[in-house]
Coordinates of C-alpha atoms in Angstrom, one line a residue:
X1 CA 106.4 134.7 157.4
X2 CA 107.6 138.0 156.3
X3 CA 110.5 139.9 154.3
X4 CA 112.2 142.3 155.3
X5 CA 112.5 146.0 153.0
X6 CA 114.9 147.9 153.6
X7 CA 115.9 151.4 151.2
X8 CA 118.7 153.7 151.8
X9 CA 120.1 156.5 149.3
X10 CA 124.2 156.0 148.8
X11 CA 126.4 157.5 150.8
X12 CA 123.6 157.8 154.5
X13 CA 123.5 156.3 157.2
X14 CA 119.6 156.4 158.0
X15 CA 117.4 154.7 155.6
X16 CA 115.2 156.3 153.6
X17 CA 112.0 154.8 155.3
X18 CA 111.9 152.5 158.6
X19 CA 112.7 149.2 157.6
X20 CA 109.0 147.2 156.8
X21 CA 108.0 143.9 156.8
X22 CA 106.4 142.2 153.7
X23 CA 104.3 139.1 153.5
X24 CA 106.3 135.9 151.9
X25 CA 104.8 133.2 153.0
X26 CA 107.4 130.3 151.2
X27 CA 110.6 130.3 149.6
X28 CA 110.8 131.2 146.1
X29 CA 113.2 130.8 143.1
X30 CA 112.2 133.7 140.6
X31 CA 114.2 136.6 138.8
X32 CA 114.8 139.9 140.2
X33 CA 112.2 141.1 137.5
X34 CA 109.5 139.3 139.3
X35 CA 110.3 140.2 143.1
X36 CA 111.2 144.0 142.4
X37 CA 107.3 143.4 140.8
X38 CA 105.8 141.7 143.9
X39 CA 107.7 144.7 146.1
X40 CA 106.2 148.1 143.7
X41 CA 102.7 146.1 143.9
X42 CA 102.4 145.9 147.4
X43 CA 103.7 149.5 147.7
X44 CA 101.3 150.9 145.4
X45 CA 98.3 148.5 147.7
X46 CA 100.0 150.3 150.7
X47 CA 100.2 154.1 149.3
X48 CA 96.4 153.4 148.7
X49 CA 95.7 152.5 151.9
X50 CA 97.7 155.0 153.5
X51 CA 95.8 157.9 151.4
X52 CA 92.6 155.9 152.7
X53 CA 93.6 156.2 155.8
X54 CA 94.3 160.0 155.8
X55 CA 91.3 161.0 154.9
X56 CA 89.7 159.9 158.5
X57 CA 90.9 162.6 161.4
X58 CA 92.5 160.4 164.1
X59 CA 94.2 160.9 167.9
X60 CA 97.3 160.5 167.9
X61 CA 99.2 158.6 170.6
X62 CA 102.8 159.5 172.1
X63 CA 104.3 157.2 169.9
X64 CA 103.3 158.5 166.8
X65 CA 103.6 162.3 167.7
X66 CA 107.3 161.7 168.6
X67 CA 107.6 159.8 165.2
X68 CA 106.1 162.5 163.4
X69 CA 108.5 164.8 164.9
X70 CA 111.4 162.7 163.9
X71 CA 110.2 163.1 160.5
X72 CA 109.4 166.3 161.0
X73 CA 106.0 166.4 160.0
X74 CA 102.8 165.2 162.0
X75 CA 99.8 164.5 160.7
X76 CA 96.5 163.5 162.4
X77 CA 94.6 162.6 158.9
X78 CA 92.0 165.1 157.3
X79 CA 93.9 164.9 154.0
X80 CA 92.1 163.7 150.5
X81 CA 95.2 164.6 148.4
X82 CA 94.0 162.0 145.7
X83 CA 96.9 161.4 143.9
X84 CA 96.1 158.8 141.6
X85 CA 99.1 155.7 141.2
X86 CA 98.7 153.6 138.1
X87 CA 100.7 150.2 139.5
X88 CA 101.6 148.8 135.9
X89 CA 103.2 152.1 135.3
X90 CA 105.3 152.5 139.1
X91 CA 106.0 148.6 137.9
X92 CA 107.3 149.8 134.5
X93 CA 109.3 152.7 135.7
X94 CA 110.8 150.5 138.6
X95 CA 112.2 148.0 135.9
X96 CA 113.8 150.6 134.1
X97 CA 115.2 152.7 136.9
X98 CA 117.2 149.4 137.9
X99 CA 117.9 148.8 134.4
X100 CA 119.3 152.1 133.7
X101 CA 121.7 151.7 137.1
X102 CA 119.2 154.1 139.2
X103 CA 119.3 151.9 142.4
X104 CA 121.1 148.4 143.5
X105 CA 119.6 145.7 145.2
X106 CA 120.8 143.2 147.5
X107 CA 119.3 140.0 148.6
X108 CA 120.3 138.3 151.9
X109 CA 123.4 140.5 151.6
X110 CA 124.1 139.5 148.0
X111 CA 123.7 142.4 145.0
X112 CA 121.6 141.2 142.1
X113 CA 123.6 142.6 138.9
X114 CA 120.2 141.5 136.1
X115 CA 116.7 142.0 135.9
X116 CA 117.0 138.0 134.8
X117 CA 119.1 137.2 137.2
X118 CA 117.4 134.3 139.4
X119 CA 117.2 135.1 143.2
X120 CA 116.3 133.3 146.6
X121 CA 114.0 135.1 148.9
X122 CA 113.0 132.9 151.6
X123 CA 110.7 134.0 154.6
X124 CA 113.0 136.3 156.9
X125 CA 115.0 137.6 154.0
X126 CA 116.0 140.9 153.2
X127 CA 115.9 142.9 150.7
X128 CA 118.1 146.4 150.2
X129 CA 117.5 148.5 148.0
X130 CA 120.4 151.3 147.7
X131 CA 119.4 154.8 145.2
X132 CA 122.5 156.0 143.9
X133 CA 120.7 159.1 142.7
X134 CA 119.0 161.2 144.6
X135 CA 115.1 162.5 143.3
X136 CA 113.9 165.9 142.6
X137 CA 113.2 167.5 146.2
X138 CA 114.3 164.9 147.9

């Protein structure tokens, strides 16, 4: 069973990154503290794997060329860019960014106002996150 994470800056259309799937295997009662938590952790446990992974050279298929030109950048791996993530600090600075009114978030369709505020997330939910400010470069 799976959520669903989806991120999109205010005022666009196109998200921010393709919609992915995250594991949640039951339903769970817990504040938006503790599920914005769960969500940075397994980001930071995918950017590792990700810079892992493009540090092997790989063929790329059709698929993932046309992606790449999408995004207007293809890579076929090679890359040992090593940039070190501390996840109790991307934790941290999530937390605050949604404290200090940096990004919304909606559950099942529903914004969460608090970091206390208790939420459902069931298997098949989904999750929004909306940035109302857009970062440096980007």
């Amino acid at each position: 069973s799976r959520v669903r994470i989806e991120a999109k800056l205010a005022g666009q259309r196109k998200g921010l990154f393709k919609p992915r799937e995250f594991e949640w295997p039951e339903t769970k009662v817990m504040p938006l503290s503790a599920v914005i938590t769960e969500v940075v952790r397994d980001e930071v446990e995918q950017f590792h794997r990700r810079q892992t992974e493009n540090r092997l050279l790989r063929v790329l298929n059709p698929d993932q060329i046309a992606d790449g030109v999408e995004r207007g950048k293809i890579t076929s791996g090679g890359s040992d860019l090593d940039q070190p993530v501390d996840g109790d600090q991307a934790i941290s600075t999530a937390l605050q960014a949604f404290a200090d009114g940096f990004y919304f978030v909606f559950v099942d369709g529903q914004q969460i106002d608090t970091l206390d505020q208790q939420v459902t997330v069931a298997p098949n939910s989904t999750l929004l996150f909306i940035r109302l400010v857009p970062l440096a470069g980007g």
